[in-house]
Coordinates of C-alpha atoms in Angstrom, one line a residue:
Chain A
M12 CA 152.0 67.5 -19.6
L13 CA 151.0 63.9 -18.5
A14 CA 151.6 63.5 -14.8
V15 CA 151.1 59.9 -13.3
D16 CA 151.9 60.4 -9.8
D17 CA 151.6 57.2 -7.4
L18 CA 149.4 55.1 -9.5
D19 CA 147.9 52.1 -7.9
A20 CA 145.7 50.3 -10.8
G21 CA 144.6 47.2 -12.3
Y22 CA 141.8 44.6 -13.1
G23 CA 139.0 44.0 -10.4
D24 CA 140.6 42.7 -7.7
L25 CA 144.1 42.1 -9.4
Q26 CA 146.2 44.7 -8.6
V27 CA 148.8 45.4 -11.5
L28 CA 150.1 48.9 -10.7
D29 CA 152.1 49.3 -7.2
G30 CA 152.9 53.3 -7.1
V31 CA 154.2 54.2 -10.5
D32 CA 155.5 57.3 -11.1
L33 CA 155.4 58.7 -14.7
D34 CA 155.8 62.3 -16.7
V35 CA 155.7 63.2 -20.2
D36 CA 156.6 66.8 -21.0
S37 CA 155.1 68.9 -24.3
G38 CA 156.7 67.2 -27.2
E39 CA 158.8 64.5 -25.4
Y40 CA 159.2 61.1 -26.5
V41 CA 159.1 58.6 -23.5
A42 CA 159.2 55.0 -23.8
I43 CA 158.1 52.7 -20.9
V44 CA 160.2 49.3 -21.1
G45 CA 160.5 46.2 -19.2
P46 CA 159.5 42.1 -18.9
N47 CA 156.5 40.9 -19.9
G48 CA 153.8 41.3 -17.2
A49 CA 155.3 44.5 -15.6
G50 CA 152.1 46.2 -16.1
K51 CA 153.4 48.5 -19.3
S52 CA 150.2 48.3 -21.0
T53 CA 148.4 48.5 -17.8
V54 CA 149.6 52.3 -17.4
M55 CA 148.2 53.4 -20.9
K56 CA 144.7 51.5 -19.9
T57 CA 144.4 53.0 -16.6
V58 CA 145.2 56.9 -18.3
F59 CA 142.4 56.1 -20.9
G60 CA 139.9 54.6 -18.4
L61 CA 140.2 50.8 -19.7
A62 CA 141.7 49.5 -16.4
D63 CA 140.5 50.1 -12.7
H64 CA 141.9 53.2 -11.3
M65 CA 142.5 52.3 -7.5
S66 CA 144.4 55.2 -6.3
G67 CA 147.0 57.6 -7.1
E68 CA 147.0 60.9 -9.3
I69 CA 146.7 61.4 -13.2
Q70 CA 146.9 64.7 -14.4
F71 CA 146.6 65.8 -18.0
D72 CA 147.7 69.8 -18.2
G73 CA 147.6 70.3 -14.9
E74 CA 143.6 68.8 -14.4
G75 CA 142.8 65.3 -13.0
I76 CA 141.6 63.1 -15.6
S77 CA 141.0 59.9 -13.8
G78 CA 137.1 58.8 -14.3
L79 CA 136.6 60.6 -17.2
R80 CA 135.2 58.5 -20.1
P81 CA 137.3 58.1 -23.3
D82 CA 135.5 60.7 -25.4
Q83 CA 135.9 63.2 -22.6
I84 CA 139.7 62.3 -22.5
I85 CA 140.4 62.6 -26.2
T86 CA 138.9 66.3 -26.2
R87 CA 141.7 67.5 -23.9
G88 CA 144.3 66.0 -26.4
L89 CA 145.3 63.0 -25.1
N90 CA 144.8 60.1 -27.7
Y91 CA 145.5 55.8 -27.7
V92 CA 146.3 53.5 -30.3
P93 CA 145.5 49.7 -28.4
Q94 CA 147.8 47.1 -29.2
S95 CA 145.6 44.9 -31.2
G96 CA 142.5 45.2 -32.7
N97 CA 143.0 48.7 -33.5
V98 CA 140.9 49.3 -36.7
F99 CA 137.7 48.7 -37.4
A100 CA 137.7 45.7 -39.7
G101 CA 134.4 46.1 -41.6
L102 CA 134.7 49.7 -42.1
S103 CA 136.7 51.4 -44.9
V104 CA 140.0 53.1 -44.4
R105 CA 138.2 56.6 -44.8
E106 CA 135.5 55.4 -42.5
N107 CA 138.0 54.4 -39.8
L108 CA 139.8 57.9 -40.1
E109 CA 136.6 59.5 -39.8
M110 CA 135.6 57.7 -36.4
G111 CA 138.7 59.1 -35.2
A112 CA 137.1 62.6 -35.1
Y113 CA 133.5 61.2 -34.4
I114 CA 133.4 63.9 -31.6
L115 CA 133.6 66.8 -33.7
D116 CA 130.2 68.0 -35.8
E117 CA 132.1 67.7 -39.2
V118 CA 135.2 65.7 -40.4
P119 CA 137.9 68.0 -40.4
E120 CA 139.7 67.6 -43.9
D121 CA 142.7 69.4 -43.1
R122 CA 143.4 66.8 -40.5
L123 CA 142.1 63.9 -43.1
T124 CA 144.8 65.5 -45.5
D125 CA 147.6 65.7 -42.9
V126 CA 147.0 62.2 -42.1
Y127 CA 146.8 61.0 -45.9
D128 CA 150.2 63.1 -46.5
R129 CA 151.9 61.2 -43.7
F130 CA 150.3 57.8 -44.8
P131 CA 150.1 58.2 -48.6
I132 CA 149.0 54.5 -48.8
L133 CA 146.0 55.1 -46.9
R134 CA 145.0 57.6 -49.3
E135 CA 145.4 55.1 -52.0
R136 CA 143.3 52.2 -50.1
A137 CA 140.7 54.9 -48.6
D138 CA 137.5 53.1 -49.9
Q139 CA 138.9 49.4 -48.6
R140 CA 137.9 47.6 -45.7
A141 CA 140.5 47.8 -43.2
G142 CA 140.3 44.6 -42.6
S143 CA 142.2 43.7 -46.2
L144 CA 144.9 45.9 -45.2
S145 CA 148.2 44.3 -44.2
G146 CA 149.8 44.4 -40.9
G147 CA 151.7 47.3 -41.4
Q148 CA 149.1 49.3 -43.1
Q149 CA 146.6 48.4 -40.5
Q150 CA 149.1 50.1 -37.7
M151 CA 149.3 53.0 -40.1
L152 CA 145.7 53.3 -40.0
A153 CA 145.4 52.9 -36.4
M154 CA 148.1 55.5 -35.9
G155 CA 146.2 57.7 -38.5
R156 CA 143.0 57.4 -36.7
A157 CA 144.4 58.6 -33.3
L158 CA 145.8 61.7 -35.4
M159 CA 142.9 62.9 -36.7
L160 CA 142.3 65.1 -33.6
D161 CA 145.7 66.4 -33.6
P162 CA 146.6 65.4 -30.1
E163 CA 149.3 67.1 -28.1
L164 CA 149.9 63.3 -26.8
L165 CA 149.8 60.1 -28.4
L166 CA 149.6 56.8 -26.7
L167 CA 151.2 53.6 -28.3
D168 CA 150.9 50.0 -27.0
E169 CA 153.7 48.0 -28.7
P170 CA 153.2 49.6 -32.2
S171 CA 155.6 46.9 -33.7
A172 CA 154.0 43.8 -32.3
G173 CA 153.3 41.0 -34.8
L174 CA 155.0 42.9 -37.5
A175 CA 157.5 41.2 -39.9
P176 CA 160.8 42.7 -38.5
E177 CA 161.8 44.5 -41.8
L178 CA 158.2 46.4 -40.9
V179 CA 159.4 47.4 -37.2
E180 CA 162.1 50.2 -38.0
E181 CA 160.0 51.2 -40.7
T182 CA 157.0 51.8 -38.0
L183 CA 159.3 53.2 -35.5
D184 CA 160.8 55.5 -37.8
R185 CA 157.2 57.2 -38.5
I186 CA 156.6 57.4 -35.1
D187 CA 159.6 59.2 -34.7
R188 CA 158.6 61.7 -37.5
I189 CA 155.2 62.0 -35.6
N190 CA 157.1 63.0 -32.6
D191 CA 159.1 65.3 -34.9
A192 CA 156.1 67.3 -36.2
G193 CA 155.4 68.3 -32.5
T194 CA 153.7 65.5 -30.8
A195 CA 154.6 64.2 -27.7
V196 CA 154.9 60.3 -27.7
L197 CA 154.6 57.7 -24.9
I198 CA 155.4 54.5 -26.1
V199 CA 155.3 51.1 -24.7
E200 CA 157.6 48.7 -26.9
Q201 CA 158.7 44.8 -26.9
N202 CA 161.9 45.9 -28.8
A203 CA 163.5 47.6 -25.4
K204 CA 166.7 48.5 -26.9
E205 CA 165.3 50.5 -30.3
A206 CA 162.7 52.5 -28.1
L207 CA 165.4 53.3 -25.8
R208 CA 167.7 54.3 -28.7
R209 CA 165.0 56.7 -30.2
C210 CA 163.2 58.2 -27.2
D211 CA 164.2 61.2 -25.0
R212 CA 163.5 59.5 -21.9
G213 CA 162.5 55.6 -20.9
Y214 CA 160.9 53.8 -17.6
V215 CA 162.2 50.6 -16.8
L216 CA 158.8 49.1 -15.3
V217 CA 159.3 45.9 -13.3
D218 CA 156.0 44.1 -11.1
G219 CA 154.0 47.1 -11.5
Q220 CA 156.6 49.3 -10.0
N221 CA 159.2 51.8 -11.2
R222 CA 163.0 50.3 -11.5
Y223 CA 164.9 53.0 -13.4
E224 CA 164.0 56.3 -15.0
D225 CA 166.6 57.9 -16.9
T226 CA 167.4 59.7 -20.3
G227 CA 167.3 56.6 -23.1
E228 CA 171.0 56.7 -24.0
T229 CA 171.7 56.5 -20.1
L230 CA 169.4 53.5 -19.7
L231 CA 171.0 52.1 -22.7
A232 CA 174.4 52.3 -21.2
D233 CA 173.7 51.2 -17.8
R234 CA 175.4 48.0 -17.4
Q235 CA 172.8 46.6 -14.7
V236 CA 169.9 47.8 -17.3
R237 CA 171.6 45.7 -20.1
E238 CA 172.2 42.7 -18.0
E239 CA 168.6 42.6 -16.6
F240 CA 166.5 43.9 -19.6
L241 CA 168.2 44.0 -22.9
G242 CA 169.9 41.1 -23.0
G243 CA 173.6 42.2 -22.2
Chain B
M28 CA 153.5 3.0 -38.5
A29 CA 149.6 3.1 -39.4
V30 CA 148.4 6.5 -39.3
R31 CA 145.0 6.8 -38.1
D32 CA 142.4 9.5 -39.5
N33 CA 141.2 11.9 -36.9
P34 CA 137.7 11.5 -36.7
G35 CA 137.2 15.0 -36.0
R36 CA 139.1 15.8 -39.5
V37 CA 136.7 13.5 -41.5
L38 CA 133.7 15.0 -40.4
S39 CA 134.9 18.3 -40.9
S40 CA 136.1 17.3 -44.7
L41 CA 132.8 15.6 -45.1
R42 CA 131.1 19.0 -43.8
V43 CA 133.5 20.8 -46.1
N44 CA 133.3 18.7 -49.3
L45 CA 130.8 16.0 -49.6
L46 CA 128.0 17.7 -48.2
P47 CA 127.9 21.0 -50.7
A48 CA 128.1 18.5 -53.3
L49 CA 125.2 16.4 -52.1
L50 CA 123.0 19.8 -51.6
A51 CA 123.7 20.7 -55.1
V52 CA 122.6 17.8 -56.5
L53 CA 119.8 17.7 -54.2
G54 CA 118.9 21.0 -55.4
L55 CA 119.4 20.2 -59.1
V56 CA 117.2 17.5 -58.8
L57 CA 114.4 19.5 -57.0
L58 CA 114.7 22.2 -59.8
L59 CA 114.6 19.4 -62.4
D60 CA 111.4 17.9 -60.9
L61 CA 110.0 21.4 -60.7
G62 CA 110.4 21.8 -64.4
R63 CA 109.0 18.2 -65.2
R64 CA 106.1 19.2 -63.1
L65 CA 105.5 22.3 -64.9
V66 CA 105.8 20.5 -68.7
I67 CA 103.7 17.6 -67.9
G68 CA 101.0 19.9 -66.1
G69 CA 101.5 18.6 -62.4
L70 CA 102.1 22.2 -61.6
T71 CA 100.6 25.3 -63.1
L72 CA 103.0 28.3 -64.0
S73 CA 100.3 30.5 -62.1
A74 CA 100.4 28.1 -59.1
L75 CA 104.4 28.6 -59.3
V76 CA 104.3 32.2 -59.3
R77 CA 101.5 32.4 -56.4
F78 CA 104.0 30.4 -54.2
L79 CA 106.9 32.5 -55.0
W80 CA 105.0 35.7 -54.5
T81 CA 103.4 34.7 -51.4
G82 CA 106.7 33.3 -50.2
L83 CA 108.1 36.6 -51.1
V84 CA 105.3 38.5 -49.0
R85 CA 106.5 36.2 -45.7
G86 CA 109.7 36.7 -46.5
M87 CA 110.0 40.3 -46.4
A88 CA 108.0 40.4 -43.3
I89 CA 110.3 38.0 -41.6
G90 CA 113.1 39.8 -42.8
L91 CA 112.2 43.3 -41.7
A92 CA 111.4 41.9 -38.2
G93 CA 114.7 40.1 -38.2
I94 CA 116.4 43.2 -38.7
G95 CA 116.1 44.4 -35.1
L96 CA 116.9 41.4 -33.5
S97 CA 120.3 41.2 -35.5
L98 CA 121.2 45.2 -34.9
T99 CA 120.6 44.2 -31.3
Y100 CA 122.7 41.1 -31.5
S101 CA 125.6 42.7 -33.3
I102 CA 125.9 45.5 -30.8
L103 CA 124.8 44.1 -27.3
G104 CA 126.2 40.6 -28.1
F105 CA 122.8 38.9 -26.9
A106 CA 119.9 36.9 -28.5
N107 CA 116.6 38.8 -27.4
F108 CA 114.1 36.8 -26.7
A109 CA 111.6 39.8 -26.1
H110 CA 111.4 40.6 -29.7
G111 CA 108.6 38.4 -30.7
D112 CA 106.7 40.4 -27.9
Y113 CA 108.1 43.9 -29.6
I114 CA 106.6 42.8 -32.7
T115 CA 103.3 42.2 -30.7
V116 CA 103.5 45.5 -29.1
G117 CA 104.3 47.3 -32.4
A118 CA 100.8 45.7 -33.9
F119 CA 98.7 46.3 -30.9
A120 CA 99.8 49.9 -30.9
G121 CA 99.5 50.6 -34.7
W122 CA 96.3 49.0 -34.7
V123 CA 94.7 50.6 -31.7
T124 CA 95.4 53.9 -34.0
T125 CA 94.1 52.5 -37.3
F126 CA 90.9 51.5 -35.3
V127 CA 90.5 55.1 -34.0
V128 CA 91.6 56.9 -36.8
A129 CA 89.1 55.1 -38.8
G130 CA 86.2 54.2 -36.6
V131 CA 86.1 57.5 -34.6
G132 CA 82.5 58.8 -34.5
S133 CA 80.9 55.6 -35.5
V134 CA 81.9 53.1 -32.8
G135 CA 82.6 53.7 -29.1
L136 CA 85.9 54.9 -28.5
D137 CA 86.4 52.4 -25.7
L138 CA 85.7 49.4 -28.2
L139 CA 88.4 51.2 -30.6
V140 CA 90.7 51.5 -28.1
L141 CA 91.0 47.9 -27.3
V142 CA 90.8 47.0 -31.0
S143 CA 88.0 45.2 -29.6
S144 CA 86.5 42.3 -31.8
D145 CA 83.0 43.6 -30.4
A146 CA 83.6 46.8 -32.6
S147 CA 82.9 44.8 -36.1
A148 CA 86.0 45.3 -38.3
G149 CA 83.4 45.1 -41.3
E150 CA 81.9 48.2 -39.8
L151 CA 85.3 50.0 -39.9
G152 CA 85.9 49.0 -43.4
I153 CA 89.7 49.1 -42.9
N154 CA 91.5 48.4 -45.9
V155 CA 94.8 50.2 -48.0
L156 CA 92.7 51.8 -50.4
S157 CA 89.3 53.0 -48.4
T158 CA 91.2 54.1 -44.9
P159 CA 94.9 54.9 -46.4
V160 CA 95.3 57.6 -43.6
A161 CA 94.3 55.1 -40.8
I162 CA 96.9 52.5 -42.1
A163 CA 99.7 54.9 -42.5
A164 CA 99.0 56.7 -38.9
G165 CA 99.0 53.0 -37.6
L166 CA 102.5 52.5 -39.3
V167 CA 104.0 55.3 -38.1
V168 CA 102.7 55.1 -34.6
A169 CA 103.2 51.1 -34.4
A170 CA 106.8 52.2 -35.1
G171 CA 107.3 55.0 -32.9
I172 CA 105.6 53.3 -29.8
T173 CA 107.8 50.4 -30.1
A174 CA 110.9 52.1 -30.4
L175 CA 110.0 53.8 -27.0
V176 CA 109.0 50.8 -25.3
T177 CA 112.2 49.2 -26.5
V178 CA 114.2 52.0 -25.2
A179 CA 112.6 52.3 -21.9
L180 CA 112.8 48.5 -21.4
D181 CA 116.5 48.6 -22.0
R182 CA 116.8 51.5 -19.1
V183 CA 115.1 49.7 -16.9
V184 CA 116.1 45.9 -17.7
F185 CA 119.4 45.9 -19.9
R186 CA 121.3 48.9 -19.2
P187 CA 122.2 47.8 -15.5
M188 CA 123.3 44.5 -17.0
R189 CA 125.6 46.0 -19.8
D190 CA 128.5 44.1 -18.1
A191 CA 126.8 40.7 -18.0
N192 CA 127.4 38.1 -20.1
G193 CA 125.1 36.6 -23.0
I194 CA 123.2 34.1 -21.4
A195 CA 122.3 35.8 -18.3
L196 CA 121.1 38.7 -20.8
L197 CA 119.2 36.2 -22.7
I198 CA 117.2 35.3 -19.8
A199 CA 116.4 38.4 -18.7
S200 CA 115.1 39.0 -22.4
V201 CA 112.9 35.8 -21.4
G202 CA 111.2 37.8 -18.6
V203 CA 110.8 40.8 -20.5
A204 CA 109.2 38.9 -23.2
L205 CA 106.9 37.2 -20.5
A206 CA 106.0 40.4 -18.9
L207 CA 104.9 42.5 -22.3
R208 CA 103.2 39.4 -23.4
Y209 CA 100.9 39.4 -20.3
T210 CA 100.3 42.9 -20.0
L211 CA 99.2 42.7 -23.3
L212 CA 97.0 39.9 -22.4
I213 CA 95.3 41.5 -19.5
L214 CA 94.6 45.1 -21.6
F215 CA 93.4 43.2 -24.7
S216 CA 92.5 39.7 -24.1
G217 CA 93.6 36.9 -25.9
S218 CA 91.0 36.6 -28.6
V219 CA 92.1 36.5 -32.7
R220 CA 90.5 39.9 -33.6
T221 CA 89.6 40.5 -37.7
L222 CA 91.2 43.6 -38.7
T223 CA 90.6 44.5 -42.3
T224 CA 87.9 43.8 -44.8
D225 CA 86.8 43.7 -48.5
V226 CA 90.8 43.7 -49.2
P227 CA 91.2 44.7 -52.8
T228 CA 92.8 42.3 -55.3
T229 CA 93.7 42.3 -58.9
A230 CA 94.4 39.3 -61.1
V231 CA 97.0 39.0 -63.5
G232 CA 97.1 35.9 -66.1
V233 CA 99.9 34.0 -66.0
G234 CA 100.4 31.2 -68.2
S235 CA 96.9 29.6 -68.6
G236 CA 95.9 30.3 -65.0
E237 CA 95.8 33.9 -63.4
V238 CA 97.5 35.0 -60.1
V239 CA 95.8 37.0 -57.6
F240 CA 97.9 39.9 -56.0
R241 CA 96.3 41.0 -52.5
A242 CA 96.6 44.8 -52.2
H243 CA 97.9 44.3 -48.8
D244 CA 100.5 41.7 -49.9
V245 CA 101.9 44.4 -52.1
T246 CA 101.8 47.2 -49.3
V247 CA 103.8 44.9 -47.3
V248 CA 106.6 44.2 -50.0
V249 CA 106.9 47.6 -50.8
L250 CA 106.7 49.2 -47.5
A251 CA 109.2 46.5 -46.1
G252 CA 111.3 47.3 -48.8
L253 CA 111.4 50.8 -48.7
L254 CA 111.9 50.3 -44.8
M255 CA 115.0 48.0 -45.9
L256 CA 116.3 50.5 -48.1
G257 CA 116.4 53.2 -45.9
T258 CA 118.0 51.3 -43.1
H259 CA 120.9 50.4 -45.6
L260 CA 121.4 53.9 -46.5
L261 CA 121.1 54.9 -42.8
L262 CA 123.8 52.5 -41.6
Q263 CA 126.2 53.2 -44.8
Y264 CA 126.2 56.6 -45.3
T265 CA 125.6 58.4 -42.3
K266 CA 127.9 59.4 -39.3
L267 CA 125.9 57.6 -36.9
G268 CA 125.3 54.7 -39.1
T269 CA 129.0 54.1 -39.4
A270 CA 129.5 54.5 -35.8
M271 CA 126.7 51.5 -35.3
R272 CA 129.1 49.4 -37.7
A273 CA 132.3 50.4 -35.9
M274 CA 130.5 49.2 -32.6
A275 CA 129.1 46.0 -33.8
D276 CA 132.9 45.5 -35.1
N277 CA 135.1 46.4 -32.2
K278 CA 133.3 47.9 -29.1
E279 CA 136.7 48.7 -27.1
L280 CA 138.1 50.4 -30.2
A281 CA 134.8 52.3 -30.4
L282 CA 135.3 53.7 -26.9
V283 CA 138.8 55.1 -27.1
T284 CA 138.0 56.3 -30.7
G285 CA 135.7 58.7 -28.6
I286 CA 132.5 57.0 -30.1
P287 CA 129.6 57.6 -27.4
T288 CA 128.8 54.0 -27.3
E289 CA 125.7 54.4 -24.8
R290 CA 124.2 57.0 -27.4
V291 CA 125.0 54.3 -30.0
V292 CA 123.2 51.5 -28.5
R293 CA 120.1 53.6 -27.5
T294 CA 119.8 54.6 -31.2
T295 CA 120.1 51.1 -32.2
W296 CA 117.2 50.1 -29.9
I297 CA 115.5 53.3 -31.4
L298 CA 115.9 52.0 -35.2
G299 CA 115.7 48.6 -34.1
G300 CA 112.6 48.9 -32.2
A301 CA 111.0 51.5 -35.0
L302 CA 111.7 48.6 -37.6
T303 CA 110.1 46.0 -35.6
G304 CA 107.2 47.5 -34.3
A305 CA 106.5 48.2 -38.3
A306 CA 106.9 45.0 -38.9
G307 CA 104.5 43.8 -36.5
F308 CA 101.9 46.2 -38.2
L309 CA 102.4 45.2 -41.6
I310 CA 102.4 41.4 -40.9
A311 CA 99.0 42.0 -38.9
L312 CA 98.0 43.8 -42.0
Q313 CA 98.9 41.1 -44.0
L314 CA 97.0 38.4 -42.1
G315 CA 94.1 40.5 -41.7
G316 CA 94.2 39.8 -38.2
M317 CA 96.1 39.2 -35.0
S318 CA 96.1 38.0 -31.0
T319 CA 98.5 38.5 -28.1
T320 CA 100.8 35.7 -29.8
L321 CA 101.3 37.2 -33.0
G322 CA 105.0 38.1 -32.3
W323 CA 105.9 35.0 -30.1
D324 CA 104.5 32.7 -33.0
R325 CA 106.8 34.0 -35.5
L326 CA 109.9 34.5 -33.3
L327 CA 110.9 31.2 -34.0
L328 CA 111.0 31.8 -37.7
V329 CA 113.0 35.8 -37.4
F330 CA 115.4 33.7 -35.6
A331 CA 115.6 31.2 -38.3
A332 CA 115.8 33.9 -40.6
V333 CA 118.8 35.8 -38.7
I334 CA 120.5 32.5 -38.0
L335 CA 120.3 31.4 -41.5
G336 CA 121.6 35.0 -42.7
G337 CA 124.6 35.0 -40.1
V338 CA 124.0 36.6 -36.9
G339 CA 124.8 40.4 -36.9
S340 CA 124.3 40.9 -40.2
I341 CA 120.9 43.0 -41.5
Y342 CA 121.7 41.9 -44.8
G343 CA 122.0 38.1 -43.7
A344 CA 118.6 39.1 -41.6
I345 CA 116.8 40.1 -45.5
V346 CA 118.5 37.2 -47.0
G347 CA 117.5 34.7 -44.6
G348 CA 113.8 35.9 -44.1
L349 CA 113.3 35.9 -48.0
I350 CA 115.0 32.3 -48.0
I351 CA 112.8 31.2 -45.4
G352 CA 109.4 32.8 -46.7
I353 CA 110.1 31.4 -50.2
T354 CA 111.1 28.0 -48.7
I355 CA 107.8 27.4 -47.0
R356 CA 105.7 28.3 -49.7
L357 CA 107.8 26.6 -52.6
S358 CA 107.7 23.4 -50.4
L359 CA 104.1 22.9 -51.3
V360 CA 104.8 21.6 -54.5
W361 CA 106.3 18.6 -52.8
L362 CA 105.3 18.3 -49.3
P363 CA 101.4 18.9 -47.6
N364 CA 100.5 21.9 -45.8
E365 CA 101.8 20.7 -42.2
L366 CA 105.4 20.2 -43.1
S367 CA 105.6 23.5 -44.9
I368 CA 107.3 25.4 -42.0
A369 CA 109.4 22.3 -41.1
S370 CA 111.0 22.3 -44.4
A371 CA 112.0 26.1 -43.7
F372 CA 113.8 24.7 -40.7
V373 CA 115.6 21.8 -42.6
V374 CA 116.9 24.2 -45.2
L375 CA 118.3 26.1 -41.9
V376 CA 119.7 22.9 -40.3
F377 CA 121.6 22.0 -43.9
M378 CA 122.8 25.4 -44.5
L379 CA 124.5 25.4 -40.9
L380 CA 126.5 22.3 -41.7
V381 CA 127.7 23.9 -45.0
R382 CA 128.2 27.4 -43.2
P383 CA 128.1 27.4 -39.7
N384 CA 128.4 31.2 -39.3
G385 CA 125.4 31.6 -41.6
L386 CA 125.3 32.5 -45.5
L387 CA 126.7 36.2 -44.8
G388 CA 128.1 35.5 -41.3
G389 CA 131.8 36.9 -41.6
V390 CA 131.7 38.7 -44.4
E391 CA 129.9 41.7 -43.1
T392 CA 129.2 43.1 -40.3
V393 CA 125.7 44.9 -39.5

């Protein structure tokens, strides 16, 4: 579904990604792990047109999407939750969700209901300012916003960053359920072990290049991967 | 070991604790003095009401003019120094229309189009009661033309600089300001022209005296109030308004959410331009005259209102405008006329010492 082929990308003159290959199939759960500065987030930003695409192919459902604007990309069934600043703090919870469906003429009530059913706390707090929510609730709102168009593939950039340890597990459980419901997930995660334990396949990215690629289980079991990236 | 006070901390604790207390005491003293003057007769109740009313009139005009400035600041992140001249553009576009509608047939069209001082305003007899259609047409055209001009200038000047920093944009806006002002000067010459005549008034008895309400002052307050209310409803209850608030809140997220940001920017200029043009027309209506420096002369006050209220908040611009307007007039109780505008800036300085982000800054976006 998403096919990234020999991707070079970065910011201005700074090249971060050097020939990255990556695939996500329909309904799959794929994790990107690796040390800080490996370019994990840059992969997502490039797919979404926020980093500078230098060369290589990015295809979604068989069509090239590099050079498209984000409002064009999301209509194709791709959505993205940035790592930080991922809610409109001054808007109400409901308004945040409505903005997620901005490109539609009308707010899709069935989608809104679906998101509220997934995250009941958002229904309770519908009229509160998003900025007044806790970190975990803001993360739910950010995911809810990205689910408003019922995407085929959801890109999640470090969804557990900055959350209290007890909320990390909960947030990752929620992502499992999103995936169980049929949405493919591509996740960048700092808790590499957790992410690899839950995903179908994983990529280990180092210095902007693919280092390892395999099923999550295999990567977790691999001695070299464990020693180099998972702290033994 | 001796603990030395950090001078920065002492200053900031002064700012946080002592200054507000001092200002509160000062405010109380002024209020008590106001009461004393009312009781002993140094100040009549009607004079006080007059100061407050004229302050409200000025404040509404400044506040309306400030909304556009605040909107473009919050969405595009730069202080637009051309804003004063957008006000002037609105005033001239509107008053050309009003002159033509009111005077066509009786005075030569060339004189009318130039809102020329040769076309005696007395002959046209423009005021809101005798020529309401001409005034209404002027207001609509003022808003429309100014919106068009701001969008066109955005396309030519500001859009190619979208990723430039705020300082570069600010300097570009100074260039736009000068270009606009001198274009108007070439077209219309620099003389101050009279716009209205025989403005109806109503006197209302207050206490032992009376307060005179000019029809045009009332018009300004009512129309500015309606436009403010309309802007509030648009921003809070429409999809486009919500998108504008979203973009003011977080531009990058607005982009990935799929909000068409360029379209929102254009709408912001249209809305801000229309309100600014209307403000220019209403300011000239209230003054009864104008020249090509109408907006530039008031830009500092508009900036003061916007900064006082909290840059980027339209409610801040309105509240700031009212505080500035009322301060200017109410200061006449204690100060000579020459110092009245200075008093508004003193209030601004103290307010910023206590709340560096402005009154509503950080509370509510857009």
